[in-house]
Amino acid sequence: MLTNNTTPNTLFSSFTFLGKEHPHRVVMAPMTRARSTQPGDIPNQMNALYYAQRASAALIITEATQISPHGKGYSYTPGIHSEEQVKGWRIVTNAVHSKGGKIFLQLWHVGRMSHPDFHQGDLPVAPSAEPFKGQIWKVDPATDKGVMVDCPTPRELNKEEIAAIIQDYRHAAQNAMDAGFDGVEIHGANGYLIDQFLRTTSNTRQDQYGGSREHRLRFLKEVVIAVADQIGPLHTAIRLAPFLTARGMDCSDILPTIADAAEFLDKIGIAYLHLVEADWDDAPTFTESFRQTIRSRFSGPIIVAGKYNLSRAEWVISNGYADLVAFGRDFVANPDLPKRLRQNLPLAPFDGSTLFGGSERGYSDYPTWEEASY
């Protein structure tokens, strides 16, 4: 399903994106790394080096970054709500821009995917007080070791709190621009707060009001409108997860809901739509018919992510289903990933044991191809 009748595009055909012509369509996907300075969840020089090493991406999307203290759900993740955090992120954006890169900050409110230890003993919040199966990564202060822990049943948000969170997104987006980012990507995927509002299975309070698709889309729309109004639609993007079923997020009506969201986002004229595909074993298949539906509803740039290799990336772009492909683990382990893919060079393996927390090991010490060859 080509978007036009010209020669099919490839991962290494040029593409004008975010006001710049790029020689390829390789994006660095957001991945939680949990290496901010404590206390304060402040980005630091080590983060700046890590992102600058990967500035050859057509776009870097940062790790998820909490918009407020109440939006936090994992240990050592960075924020974008304090003056110190803005200053820390400015070190990162300056480093990336000095290498000619583009970088968007991913805005995050985890909702129920959290733990009382992050909120002075208070319960995490959600659209409804529904129990669910989910775990977050939390550091034990006695041992300084991180482990996965269960999330409790959350507390239901009231209308005033929902309105305040929307303003937190607006404020965080402005902070991101003040920190030098080229734009923001709203995290609406993976079972976090916006995704929780989209799904019927996690929203019994909304169901009692009818649970209509339009009702479930309201929070997403109001967040996007607030952010786009504050920093402009061309600096605003969003990530969605149509086929997610983990974390209690299975919803029979989610595909039509996201298709309606795509149509709304197209009218707003956002910078891009980022679709994440389930990447665990026996995950639901991201169907070709749904790719066609999204492409018919959204005319702007589409990024896809989820266990893509070179051949799958070429397929999705040549068929017109996406314009760019985001790589996560491969970009972590290969800071010069676009070059390695273009030249068909071997990829270094990813060390999953160093994903969350720690030092430079498994973070900024992965060598480029030239460095590894010496």
Phi, psi and omega in degrees: 000076179292144180283349174208184184259018181269184179301138180302142175282161176229174179298336181244031166267147184293153183207129177274119188216129180056039175078012182222139176275125182251144180280356180206178185234033182266119181250146172272118182286153175290135177217125178297127181239341171056056180229032177280159180286137181244149354283163174112352178053051188256126174300154189218183183296326178297319176297319181299317179297314181304310182288321180296327177300337185249022185289353177284354175297150173298331175202137168261130170250121186290168169303156179299138189228121187291138183278347182198165175302326181287345181272001186278143179219356182222150178291144170066013175280147184281160175242175177218036184241352179244161179297322180294323178293319177299316179297320178296317179294331179295328174298319181293310183295322177298320180293317180293315181294329178294339177263007178083015184269166173246142184215128174251144175266132178271121181272135193223128160230121189281342184062234185284348179280069185204193185210146180303333180299338177272355188226039178052037177090350179284153178289149168299162183247158182199172176299333178208160182271065183256131173293151181202167177259116179196151179227150175234163181267123184225135180273132174278115183298337180287329183245346186060026177250140180264141177221160174277129181233153181290147174271141178279172171296128186280174173263143181283132176290148170259173187297322181293323179292321178299315179299322180292322179295321177301319177291330174297321176298316179301312182296318180295321178298318178294320176300321179298317178294322177296332178278358175098008179289154177280347179168186180229148171247118178284127181277102179247024188237183166060024175083014177272188198303310181298318178297324179298322178291332184284340191255136178291326187294337183251014189224061181297327178298320178289324180301324182290345172264010178116333178060029183294157179301317180297321180295318181288338178276348189300315182296314177304312183298317183290326175294312181297317179298317180297315181292313181296325177294325183282316188240356179098141182298330181285353173252009186241132177218174180211149176247131180231155183233086186299322189255017178292131175235346181289170176062029180071028187254012178294126185215122185291342184252011188290325183294312174298327179295315179289327174298318176294322177298319180299320179295317176298314181297326177296319179294324177293327180082043181291167186294319178193163173245126183250118181251120179260133181260142179303130187240020176262167180298145182052031177288157177300146180282134175281101192288151178292326179296324178289324175302318179295321179298313181296318180296326179286337182264337185232119186264351180278184178298138177243129172253138174239154180211152176136087177056038177280140167245185185299315184293319179293323178296317178297320181297312186290328179281316182295334177274357177081010182279340179211160178254333180218158180234131179261137179241134181257278184302321179295327179284330175299313185276346183226088184299339177254040187305315180305318178296315182296321178292317181298319184264006179055042178274152178301145178263137175290147180285152179269133179262100183294338182290343181254016185295307184257126174070176178107205186244206178295336182296127182074014183230283181253010181257005174291127183277156168288174179299317180296316181295322180288338183275348182283000000 
